[in-house]
mmCIF file of C-alpha atoms in Angstrom:
data_model
loop_
_atom_site.group_PDB
_atom_site.id
_atom_site.type_symbol
_atom_site.label_atom_id
_atom_site.label_comp_id
_atom_site.label_asym_id
_atom_site.label_seq_id
_atom_site.Cartn_x
_atom_site.Cartn_y
_atom_site.Cartn_z
ATOM 1 C CA MET A 11 -94.673 -68.927 112.109
ATOM 2 C CA SER A 12 -97.793 -67.313 113.075
ATOM 3 C CA SER A 13 -99.869 -65.792 110.009
ATOM 4 C CA ASN A 14 -101.962 -62.428 110.344
ATOM 5 C CA ASN A 15 -104.275 -63.079 107.579
ATOM 6 C CA SER A 16 -108.200 -62.751 108.536
ATOM 7 C CA ASN A 17 -110.032 -65.817 109.496
ATOM 8 C CA GLU A 18 -109.388 -68.681 106.602
ATOM 9 C CA ASP A 19 -112.496 -70.515 104.853
ATOM 10 C CA CYS A 20 -112.648 -73.924 105.477
ATOM 11 C CA LEU A 21 -114.352 -76.626 103.176
ATOM 12 C CA GLY A 22 -116.354 -79.052 105.301
ATOM 13 C CA TRP A 23 -119.580 -81.326 105.492
ATOM 14 C CA ALA A 24 -122.352 -79.776 107.703
ATOM 15 C CA ALA A 25 -125.919 -81.241 108.456
ATOM 16 C CA ARG A 26 -128.258 -78.661 108.532
ATOM 17 C CA ASP A 27 -131.274 -79.826 111.015
ATOM 18 C CA PRO A 28 -132.282 -82.771 113.185
ATOM 19 C CA SER A 29 -132.494 -85.140 109.943
ATOM 20 C CA GLY A 30 -128.530 -85.438 110.131
ATOM 21 C CA VAL A 31 -128.118 -85.663 106.339
ATOM 22 C CA LEU A 32 -124.474 -83.601 105.514
ATOM 23 C CA SER A 33 -123.671 -81.952 103.078
ATOM 24 C CA PRO A 34 -121.127 -79.656 101.273
ATOM 25 C CA TYR A 35 -120.744 -76.432 103.823
ATOM 26 C CA LYS A 36 -118.143 -73.383 103.561
ATOM 27 C CA PHE A 37 -117.312 -71.505 107.202
ATOM 28 C CA SER A 38 -114.270 -69.837 108.690
ATOM 29 C CA ARG A 39 -111.573 -71.366 111.016
ATOM 30 C CA ARG A 40 -110.127 -68.914 113.963
ATOM 31 C CA LEU A 41 -106.207 -67.341 113.453
ATOM 32 C CA VAL A 42 -104.043 -69.475 114.509
ATOM 33 C CA GLY A 43 -103.082 -68.210 118.158
ATOM 34 C CA HIS A 44 -99.718 -68.364 119.587
ATOM 35 C CA ASP A 45 -100.080 -71.767 121.327
ATOM 36 C CA ASP A 46 -102.101 -73.189 118.155
ATOM 37 C CA VAL A 47 -101.811 -75.422 115.591
ATOM 38 C CA SER A 48 -103.073 -75.626 112.135
ATOM 39 C CA LEU A 49 -103.514 -78.944 110.402
ATOM 40 C CA ARG A 50 -104.498 -79.928 107.182
ATOM 41 C CA ILE A 51 -107.099 -83.251 107.784
ATOM 42 C CA THR A 52 -106.007 -85.806 105.915
ATOM 43 C CA HIS A 53 -108.288 -88.575 107.582
ATOM 44 C CA CYS A 54 -111.480 -88.423 109.915
ATOM 45 C CA GLY A 55 -112.650 -91.697 111.158
ATOM 46 C CA VAL A 56 -116.204 -92.142 111.689
ATOM 47 C CA CYS A 57 -118.110 -92.350 115.324
ATOM 48 C CA TYR A 58 -121.460 -92.941 116.615
ATOM 49 C CA ALA A 59 -121.331 -89.261 118.043
ATOM 50 C CA ASP A 60 -121.531 -88.136 114.549
ATOM 51 C CA VAL A 61 -125.111 -89.424 113.921
ATOM 52 C CA ALA A 62 -126.240 -89.073 118.042
ATOM 53 C CA TRP A 63 -125.082 -85.192 117.322
ATOM 54 C CA THR A 64 -126.058 -84.506 113.515
ATOM 55 C CA ARG A 65 -129.404 -86.174 114.531
ATOM 56 C CA ASN A 66 -129.873 -84.351 117.758
ATOM 57 C CA LYS A 67 -130.051 -86.908 120.168
ATOM 58 C CA GLN A 68 -128.988 -85.121 122.985
ATOM 59 C CA GLY A 69 -130.941 -82.277 122.410
ATOM 60 C CA HIS A 70 -128.602 -79.891 121.996
ATOM 61 C CA SER A 71 -127.134 -79.293 118.731
ATOM 62 C CA LYS A 72 -126.340 -76.339 117.317
ATOM 63 C CA TYR A 73 -126.896 -76.423 113.537
ATOM 64 C CA PRO A 74 -125.053 -76.341 110.880
ATOM 65 C CA LEU A 75 -123.170 -78.847 113.006
ATOM 66 C CA VAL A 76 -119.617 -79.940 111.053
ATOM 67 C CA PRO A 77 -119.028 -83.140 112.757
ATOM 68 C CA GLY A 78 -116.231 -85.787 113.552
ATOM 69 C CA HIS A 79 -113.715 -86.311 116.242
ATOM 70 C CA GLU A 80 -111.157 -88.831 115.303
ATOM 71 C CA ILE A 81 -108.963 -86.723 113.286
ATOM 72 C CA VAL A 82 -105.505 -87.217 111.757
ATOM 73 C CA GLY A 83 -103.713 -84.615 109.512
ATOM 74 C CA ILE A 84 -100.695 -82.777 108.631
ATOM 75 C CA VAL A 85 -99.202 -79.792 110.440
ATOM 76 C CA ARG A 86 -99.670 -76.821 108.285
ATOM 77 C CA GLU A 87 -98.711 -73.816 110.588
ATOM 78 C CA VAL A 88 -97.723 -73.501 114.274
ATOM 79 C CA GLY A 89 -98.019 -70.265 116.514
ATOM 80 C CA SER A 90 -95.132 -68.844 117.874
ATOM 81 C CA ASN A 91 -95.275 -70.600 121.446
ATOM 82 C CA VAL A 92 -95.892 -73.831 120.431
ATOM 83 C CA LYS A 93 -92.501 -76.094 121.398
ATOM 84 C CA GLN A 94 -94.139 -80.285 120.592
ATOM 85 C CA PHE A 95 -94.774 -79.581 116.914
ATOM 86 C CA ARG A 96 -93.629 -78.622 113.744
ATOM 87 C CA VAL A 97 -94.870 -77.758 110.098
ATOM 88 C CA GLY A 98 -95.163 -81.378 108.594
ATOM 89 C CA ASP A 99 -95.494 -83.612 110.954
ATOM 90 C CA HIS A 100 -98.380 -86.203 111.551
ATOM 91 C CA VAL A 101 -100.621 -85.116 114.211
ATOM 92 C CA GLY A 102 -104.000 -86.303 115.415
ATOM 93 C CA VAL A 103 -106.568 -85.193 117.536
ATOM 94 C CA GLY A 104 -109.666 -86.174 119.583
ATOM 95 C CA THR A 105 -112.975 -85.632 121.129
ATOM 96 C CA TYR A 106 -112.003 -82.409 122.635
ATOM 97 C CA VAL A 107 -109.841 -78.836 121.810
ATOM 98 C CA ASN A 108 -109.718 -77.084 125.058
ATOM 99 C CA SER A 109 -110.023 -77.508 128.404
ATOM 100 C CA CYS A 110 -109.981 -74.955 132.118
ATOM 101 C CA ARG A 111 -106.223 -76.085 132.035
ATOM 102 C CA GLU A 112 -105.868 -75.484 136.000
ATOM 103 C CA CYS A 113 -108.270 -77.754 138.023
ATOM 104 C CA GLU A 114 -107.714 -81.216 139.197
ATOM 105 C CA TYR A 115 -107.930 -83.314 136.080
ATOM 106 C CA CYS A 116 -106.197 -80.836 133.679
ATOM 107 C CA ASN A 117 -103.237 -80.787 135.735
ATOM 108 C CA ASP A 118 -103.853 -84.569 136.263
ATOM 109 C CA GLY A 119 -103.561 -84.565 132.558
ATOM 110 C CA LEU A 120 -107.368 -85.997 132.572
ATOM 111 C CA GLU A 121 -108.910 -82.434 130.770
ATOM 112 C CA VAL A 122 -111.190 -85.027 129.565
ATOM 113 C CA HIS A 123 -113.017 -84.614 133.151
ATOM 114 C CA CYS A 124 -111.915 -81.125 133.203
ATOM 115 C CA MET A 125 -113.864 -79.230 136.250
ATOM 116 C CA LYS A 126 -115.463 -77.149 133.731
ATOM 117 C CA GLY A 127 -116.091 -79.414 131.158
ATOM 118 C CA ALA A 128 -114.285 -79.555 127.958
ATOM 119 C CA VAL A 129 -114.695 -78.536 125.105
ATOM 120 C CA TYR A 130 -115.984 -80.653 122.786
ATOM 121 C CA THR A 131 -114.269 -81.234 119.051
ATOM 122 C CA PHE A 132 -117.808 -80.367 117.671
ATOM 123 C CA ASP A 133 -120.648 -78.449 118.603
ATOM 124 C CA GLY A 134 -118.421 -76.869 121.870
ATOM 125 C CA PHE A 135 -117.861 -72.972 122.459
ATOM 126 C CA ASP A 136 -114.796 -72.296 121.129
ATOM 127 C CA VAL A 137 -112.535 -70.173 122.517
ATOM 128 C CA ASP A 138 -113.646 -67.323 120.411
ATOM 129 C CA GLY A 139 -116.827 -67.639 121.438
ATOM 130 C CA THR A 140 -117.951 -69.758 117.996
ATOM 131 C CA ILE A 141 -119.013 -73.564 117.537
ATOM 132 C CA THR A 142 -116.478 -75.806 117.552
ATOM 133 C CA LYS A 143 -116.729 -77.480 114.098
ATOM 134 C CA GLY A 144 -114.784 -81.306 113.738
ATOM 135 C CA GLY A 145 -113.287 -82.753 111.385
ATOM 136 C CA TYR A 146 -115.304 -83.554 108.493
ATOM 137 C CA SER A 147 -113.611 -80.600 107.017
ATOM 138 C CA SER A 148 -110.224 -79.434 105.420
ATOM 139 C CA PHE A 149 -108.803 -78.204 108.167
ATOM 140 C CA ILE A 150 -108.641 -77.442 111.857
ATOM 141 C CA VAL A 151 -106.803 -75.126 114.069
ATOM 142 C CA VAL A 152 -106.309 -76.526 117.621
ATOM 143 C CA HIS A 153 -104.204 -75.587 120.708
ATOM 144 C CA GLU A 154 -100.970 -77.727 121.170
ATOM 145 C CA ARG A 155 -102.522 -79.012 124.298
ATOM 146 C CA TYR A 156 -104.926 -81.716 122.583
ATOM 147 C CA CYS A 157 -103.235 -82.459 119.820
ATOM 148 C CA PHE A 158 -100.896 -86.083 119.501
ATOM 149 C CA ARG A 159 -97.853 -86.778 117.825
ATOM 150 C CA ILE A 160 -99.169 -89.986 115.157
ATOM 151 C CA PRO A 161 -95.332 -92.123 115.319
ATOM 152 C CA ASP A 162 -93.592 -92.625 111.987
ATOM 153 C CA ASN A 163 -94.915 -95.106 110.005
ATOM 154 C CA TYR A 164 -97.900 -95.698 111.412
ATOM 155 C CA PRO A 165 -100.149 -95.204 108.850
ATOM 156 C CA SER A 166 -102.779 -92.055 109.207
ATOM 157 C CA ALA A 167 -105.676 -93.560 107.743
ATOM 158 C CA LEU A 168 -105.332 -96.295 110.980
ATOM 159 C CA ALA A 169 -104.445 -93.695 113.454
ATOM 160 C CA ALA A 170 -108.265 -92.107 112.678
ATOM 161 C CA PRO A 171 -109.964 -94.420 115.228
ATOM 162 C CA LEU A 172 -107.905 -94.514 118.051
ATOM 163 C CA LEU A 173 -108.539 -91.315 118.919
ATOM 164 C CA CYS A 174 -111.930 -91.798 120.418
ATOM 165 C CA ALA A 175 -112.596 -95.940 119.683
ATOM 166 C CA GLY A 176 -109.275 -96.460 120.708
ATOM 167 C CA ILE A 177 -108.372 -94.425 123.702
ATOM 168 C CA THR A 178 -112.047 -95.327 124.865
ATOM 169 C CA VAL A 179 -111.443 -98.724 125.430
ATOM 170 C CA TYR A 180 -107.524 -98.409 126.528
ATOM 171 C CA THR A 181 -108.212 -96.057 129.366
ATOM 172 C CA PRO A 182 -109.825 -98.325 131.496
ATOM 173 C CA MET A 183 -108.299 -101.535 130.604
ATOM 174 C CA MET A 184 -104.989 -99.638 131.988
ATOM 175 C CA ARG A 185 -106.944 -98.053 135.280
ATOM 176 C CA HIS A 186 -108.269 -101.235 136.329
ATOM 177 C CA ASN A 187 -104.948 -103.092 135.633
ATOM 178 C CA MET A 188 -106.103 -105.038 132.895
ATOM 179 C CA ASN A 189 -102.754 -105.569 131.350
ATOM 180 C CA GLN A 190 -101.491 -108.465 133.290
ATOM 181 C CA PRO A 191 -100.977 -111.605 130.905
ATOM 182 C CA GLY A 192 -102.769 -114.409 131.312
ATOM 183 C CA LYS A 193 -106.039 -112.670 133.070
ATOM 184 C CA SER A 194 -109.311 -113.008 131.303
ATOM 185 C CA LEU A 195 -111.312 -110.655 129.914
ATOM 186 C CA GLY A 196 -114.634 -110.392 127.934
ATOM 187 C CA VAL A 197 -115.790 -107.966 125.742
ATOM 188 C CA ILE A 198 -118.906 -107.496 124.757
ATOM 189 C CA GLY A 199 -120.654 -106.460 120.882
ATOM 190 C CA LEU A 200 -117.819 -106.516 118.357
ATOM 191 C CA GLY A 201 -117.931 -102.825 116.873
ATOM 192 C CA GLY A 202 -115.596 -100.219 116.139
ATOM 193 C CA LEU A 203 -114.564 -100.074 120.426
ATOM 194 C CA GLY A 204 -115.060 -104.047 120.525
ATOM 195 C CA HIS A 205 -112.730 -104.909 118.300
ATOM 196 C CA LEU A 206 -109.925 -102.668 119.661
ATOM 197 C CA ALA A 207 -110.317 -103.631 123.109
ATOM 198 C CA VAL A 208 -109.888 -107.588 121.767
ATOM 199 C CA LYS A 209 -106.414 -106.025 120.100
ATOM 200 C CA PHE A 210 -105.492 -104.186 123.345
ATOM 201 C CA GLY A 211 -106.360 -107.487 124.795
ATOM 202 C CA LYS A 212 -104.250 -109.736 122.945
ATOM 203 C CA ALA A 213 -101.246 -107.201 122.969
ATOM 204 C CA PHE A 214 -101.603 -107.124 126.689
ATOM 205 C CA GLY A 215 -101.084 -110.643 127.391
ATOM 206 C CA LEU A 216 -105.059 -111.560 127.880
ATOM 207 C CA ASN A 217 -107.410 -114.882 127.408
ATOM 208 C CA VAL A 218 -110.391 -113.081 125.022
ATOM 209 C CA THR A 219 -113.604 -113.594 125.180
ATOM 210 C CA VAL A 220 -116.239 -111.815 122.528
ATOM 211 C CA PHE A 221 -119.670 -112.267 123.469
ATOM 212 C CA SER A 222 -122.098 -111.015 120.398
ATOM 213 C CA THR A 223 -125.611 -111.350 119.749
ATOM 214 C CA SER A 224 -124.596 -111.944 115.997
ATOM 215 C CA ILE A 225 -123.429 -115.382 115.173
ATOM 216 C CA SER A 226 -121.823 -114.004 111.925
ATOM 217 C CA LYS A 227 -119.233 -112.420 113.937
ATOM 218 C CA LYS A 228 -117.316 -115.708 115.773
ATOM 219 C CA GLU A 229 -115.354 -116.368 112.297
ATOM 220 C CA GLU A 230 -113.823 -112.765 112.086
ATOM 221 C CA ALA A 231 -114.059 -112.189 116.413
ATOM 222 C CA LEU A 232 -111.345 -115.797 116.309
ATOM 223 C CA ILE A 233 -109.387 -115.707 113.238
ATOM 224 C CA LEU A 234 -109.293 -111.655 112.510
ATOM 225 C CA LEU A 235 -109.018 -110.413 115.602
ATOM 226 C CA GLY A 236 -107.377 -113.377 117.628
ATOM 227 C CA ALA A 237 -109.887 -113.505 119.845
ATOM 228 C CA ASP A 238 -110.052 -116.882 122.158
ATOM 229 C CA ASN A 239 -113.163 -117.587 122.588
ATOM 230 C CA PHE A 240 -116.195 -116.591 120.819
ATOM 231 C CA VAL A 241 -119.653 -116.630 122.679
ATOM 232 C CA LEU A 242 -123.506 -115.881 121.682
ATOM 233 C CA SER A 243 -124.683 -114.086 124.135
ATOM 234 C CA SER A 244 -128.544 -115.412 123.586
ATOM 235 C CA ASP A 245 -127.257 -119.015 124.260
ATOM 236 C CA GLU A 246 -127.598 -119.875 127.850
ATOM 237 C CA GLN A 247 -125.665 -123.155 128.049
ATOM 238 C CA GLN A 248 -122.211 -121.346 126.654
ATOM 239 C CA MET A 249 -123.189 -118.370 128.899
ATOM 240 C CA MET A 250 -123.375 -120.569 132.311
ATOM 241 C CA ALA A 251 -120.024 -122.657 131.325
ATOM 242 C CA LEU A 252 -117.829 -119.535 131.639
ATOM 243 C CA ALA A 253 -119.530 -118.731 135.427
ATOM 244 C CA LYS A 254 -117.102 -117.003 137.916
ATOM 245 C CA SER A 255 -114.344 -117.151 135.087
ATOM 246 C CA LEU A 256 -113.807 -113.916 134.234
ATOM 247 C CA ASP A 257 -111.492 -111.003 135.551
ATOM 248 C CA PHE A 258 -112.686 -108.243 133.475
ATOM 249 C CA ILE A 259 -115.627 -107.363 131.027
ATOM 250 C CA ILE A 260 -115.821 -104.181 128.723
ATOM 251 C CA ASN A 261 -119.324 -103.777 127.782
ATOM 252 C CA THR A 262 -118.948 -101.477 124.397
ATOM 253 C CA ALA A 263 -122.781 -102.045 123.447
ATOM 254 C CA SER A 264 -125.424 -99.612 123.607
ATOM 255 C CA GLY A 265 -128.073 -101.984 123.579
ATOM 256 C CA ASP A 266 -129.992 -102.929 126.164
ATOM 257 C CA ILE A 267 -129.319 -106.003 127.820
ATOM 258 C CA PRO A 268 -129.606 -108.480 131.452
ATOM 259 C CA PHE A 269 -125.915 -106.673 133.556
ATOM 260 C CA ASP A 270 -126.508 -110.228 135.907
ATOM 261 C CA PRO A 271 -125.549 -112.988 133.971
ATOM 262 C CA TYR A 272 -122.882 -111.104 132.420
ATOM 263 C CA MET A 273 -121.794 -110.065 136.902
ATOM 264 C CA SER A 274 -122.510 -113.731 137.236
ATOM 265 C CA LEU A 275 -119.374 -114.834 134.602
ATOM 266 C CA LEU A 276 -116.602 -112.321 137.256
ATOM 267 C CA LYS A 277 -114.425 -114.007 139.436
ATOM 268 C CA THR A 278 -114.317 -112.378 142.826
ATOM 269 C CA ALA A 279 -112.981 -108.642 142.378
ATOM 270 C CA GLY A 280 -114.256 -109.246 139.273
ATOM 271 C CA VAL A 281 -114.690 -105.845 136.871
ATOM 272 C CA LEU A 282 -117.092 -104.406 134.604
ATOM 273 C CA VAL A 283 -116.536 -101.327 132.802
ATOM 274 C CA LEU A 284 -119.518 -99.585 130.729
ATOM 275 C CA VAL A 285 -118.278 -97.888 127.711
ATOM 276 C CA GLY A 286 -121.306 -98.328 125.683
ATOM 277 C CA PHE A 287 -124.580 -95.677 126.422
ATOM 278 C CA PRO A 288 -127.535 -98.555 126.851
ATOM 279 C CA SER A 289 -130.665 -96.833 127.996
ATOM 280 C CA VAL A 290 -130.545 -97.517 131.613
ATOM 281 C CA VAL A 291 -128.201 -100.349 133.861
ATOM 282 C CA LYS A 292 -130.454 -102.751 135.837
ATOM 283 C CA LEU A 293 -128.475 -105.421 138.136
ATOM 284 C CA SER A 294 -129.314 -106.820 141.375
ATOM 285 C CA PRO A 295 -127.641 -105.711 144.024
ATOM 286 C CA ALA A 296 -126.170 -109.534 145.808
ATOM 287 C CA SER A 297 -124.484 -109.163 141.874
ATOM 288 C CA LEU A 298 -122.199 -107.390 143.027
ATOM 289 C CA ILE A 299 -121.620 -107.625 146.825
ATOM 290 C CA LEU A 300 -121.384 -111.779 146.420
ATOM 291 C CA GLY A 301 -118.123 -111.360 145.343
ATOM 292 C CA MET A 302 -117.285 -108.117 145.652
ATOM 293 C CA LYS A 303 -117.528 -107.412 142.129
ATOM 294 C CA THR A 304 -117.240 -103.499 140.457
ATOM 295 C CA ILE A 305 -118.934 -102.114 137.694
ATOM 296 C CA SER A 306 -117.698 -99.530 136.280
ATOM 297 C CA GLY A 307 -118.130 -96.347 134.025
ATOM 298 C CA SER A 308 -115.797 -94.802 131.503
ATOM 299 C CA ILE A 309 -115.272 -92.168 128.750
ATOM 300 C CA THR A 310 -112.570 -91.108 126.402
ATOM 301 C CA GLY A 311 -109.178 -90.461 128.035
ATOM 302 C CA GLY A 312 -107.225 -87.488 128.768
ATOM 303 C CA THR A 313 -104.029 -86.155 126.941
ATOM 304 C CA LYS A 314 -101.621 -87.846 128.633
ATOM 305 C CA GLN A 315 -102.361 -91.685 128.375
ATOM 306 C CA THR A 316 -104.116 -90.747 124.358
ATOM 307 C CA GLN A 317 -100.254 -90.155 123.648
ATOM 308 C CA GLU A 318 -99.480 -93.588 124.991
ATOM 309 C CA MET A 319 -102.021 -95.496 123.461
ATOM 310 C CA LEU A 320 -100.664 -94.167 120.236
ATOM 311 C CA ASP A 321 -97.415 -94.852 121.191
ATOM 312 C CA PHE A 322 -98.503 -98.480 121.981
ATOM 313 C CA CYS A 323 -100.021 -99.049 118.785
ATOM 314 C CA ALA A 324 -97.186 -98.704 116.826
ATOM 315 C CA ALA A 325 -95.067 -100.308 119.151
ATOM 316 C CA HIS A 326 -96.903 -103.077 119.413
ATOM 317 C CA LYS A 327 -98.366 -102.778 115.767
ATOM 318 C CA ILE A 328 -102.097 -102.359 116.736
ATOM 319 C CA PHE A 329 -103.840 -101.642 113.792
ATOM 320 C CA PRO A 330 -108.177 -101.158 113.447
ATOM 321 C CA GLU A 331 -109.874 -102.576 110.656
ATOM 322 C CA VAL A 332 -110.706 -99.825 108.785
ATOM 323 C CA GLU A 333 -113.640 -99.096 105.393
ATOM 324 C CA ILE A 334 -111.714 -96.104 103.916
ATOM 325 C CA ILE A 335 -114.764 -94.013 102.111
ATOM 326 C CA PRO A 336 -114.865 -90.632 100.582
ATOM 327 C CA ILE A 337 -117.030 -87.934 102.152
ATOM 328 C CA GLN A 338 -119.756 -87.840 99.219
ATOM 329 C CA TYR A 339 -119.938 -91.378 100.799
ATOM 330 C CA ALA A 340 -120.792 -89.989 105.056
ATOM 331 C CA ASN A 341 -124.542 -90.265 104.783
ATOM 332 C CA GLU A 342 -124.299 -93.576 103.224
ATOM 333 C CA ALA A 343 -122.021 -94.278 106.369
ATOM 334 C CA LEU A 344 -123.518 -92.653 109.307
ATOM 335 C CA GLU A 345 -126.822 -94.882 107.691
ATOM 336 C CA ARG A 346 -124.784 -98.088 107.624
ATOM 337 C CA LEU A 347 -123.540 -97.087 111.386
ATOM 338 C CA ILE A 348 -126.837 -97.287 112.834
ATOM 339 C CA LYS A 349 -127.601 -100.398 111.209
ATOM 340 C CA LYS A 350 -124.095 -102.003 112.279
ATOM 341 C CA ASP A 351 -122.796 -102.556 108.956
ATOM 342 C CA VAL A 352 -119.191 -101.796 109.137
ATOM 343 C CA LYS A 353 -116.205 -103.685 109.557
ATOM 344 C CA TYR A 354 -115.095 -102.319 112.151
ATOM 345 C CA ARG A 355 -114.634 -98.685 111.744
ATOM 346 C CA PHE A 356 -115.294 -96.105 108.650
ATOM 347 C CA VAL A 357 -112.494 -93.449 108.085
ATOM 348 C CA ILE A 358 -113.191 -90.539 105.381
ATOM 349 C CA ASP A 359 -110.224 -89.789 103.016
ATOM 350 C CA ILE A 360 -110.597 -86.010 103.121
ATOM 351 C CA GLU A 361 -107.169 -85.371 101.633
ATOM 352 C CA ASN A 362 -108.667 -87.162 98.545
ATOM 353 C CA SER A 363 -112.418 -86.624 98.732
ATOM 354 C CA LEU A 364 -113.198 -82.909 100.445
ATOM 355 C CA LYS A 365 -112.479 -80.364 97.130
#
């Protein structure tokens, strides 16, 4: 069914300028097209991208800017051609809402790498020429291809962080065959992404070591998240004790760290994957060449793998650790995120607080 109403008013929270301060904002969403799904948003995860874009860290933010790209909701309307979803279904939307759908990457289900550029869920250019606005809002209209089925019985609030943080670590783990029981994984940084890398690692049967600059994370890493080992990365003795012991390392940290010490922890043919954004990556060529090691980059994932990951999380009962907040707390949440004061992902309860 598709409505013929004029554009519908949507209530959201937006930043008006690079201060990044969010406040209530009314705007219009496009009509539901033949291939579109309209979902009433129930929850939205808070990602560091929300900080970066609201504060114009990239230099191209278009205001007013409504952030949020870890979106979960309930289908309220579908276009006439929509086959996969019905009114009442629980669905998710991630970091992008469109792509060319014709290039080799789109054809392979890797739409995030679209040759013409994926259209981001917020601050991108939508099909109708308007600027995309994200999940800190009451509803959203998205082409069905970029919507994901949230498995039955998987709590909506916990599904939200999977749509960016989860898929961002799951994608390189699958690409580099980290789902081999008995292999060893190092996880640098224990935030929204890092804690999910630990959970996936354990579900894959890996021996997981967490590296952190903060000793306060030790107990939670080992007890709450089930890591096998915790290393204070500033302790040279602890680091050296792990020389040539890891098959894989995922660096989820965006702080500037020396890469050579971590490369020395990899076994021959080991892989270090970078999913965080440090300002520079510096390492000695010998760190790569001796031991034929690999350093690899990755962003979020394609549509096929995102659905696969959601189903995997439901099957293996992998749940992010979240702090649920009302939309009125969004500004404080972003400040706390900057200070890394969150265990381990904020999720906004849109349904019960955005009125």
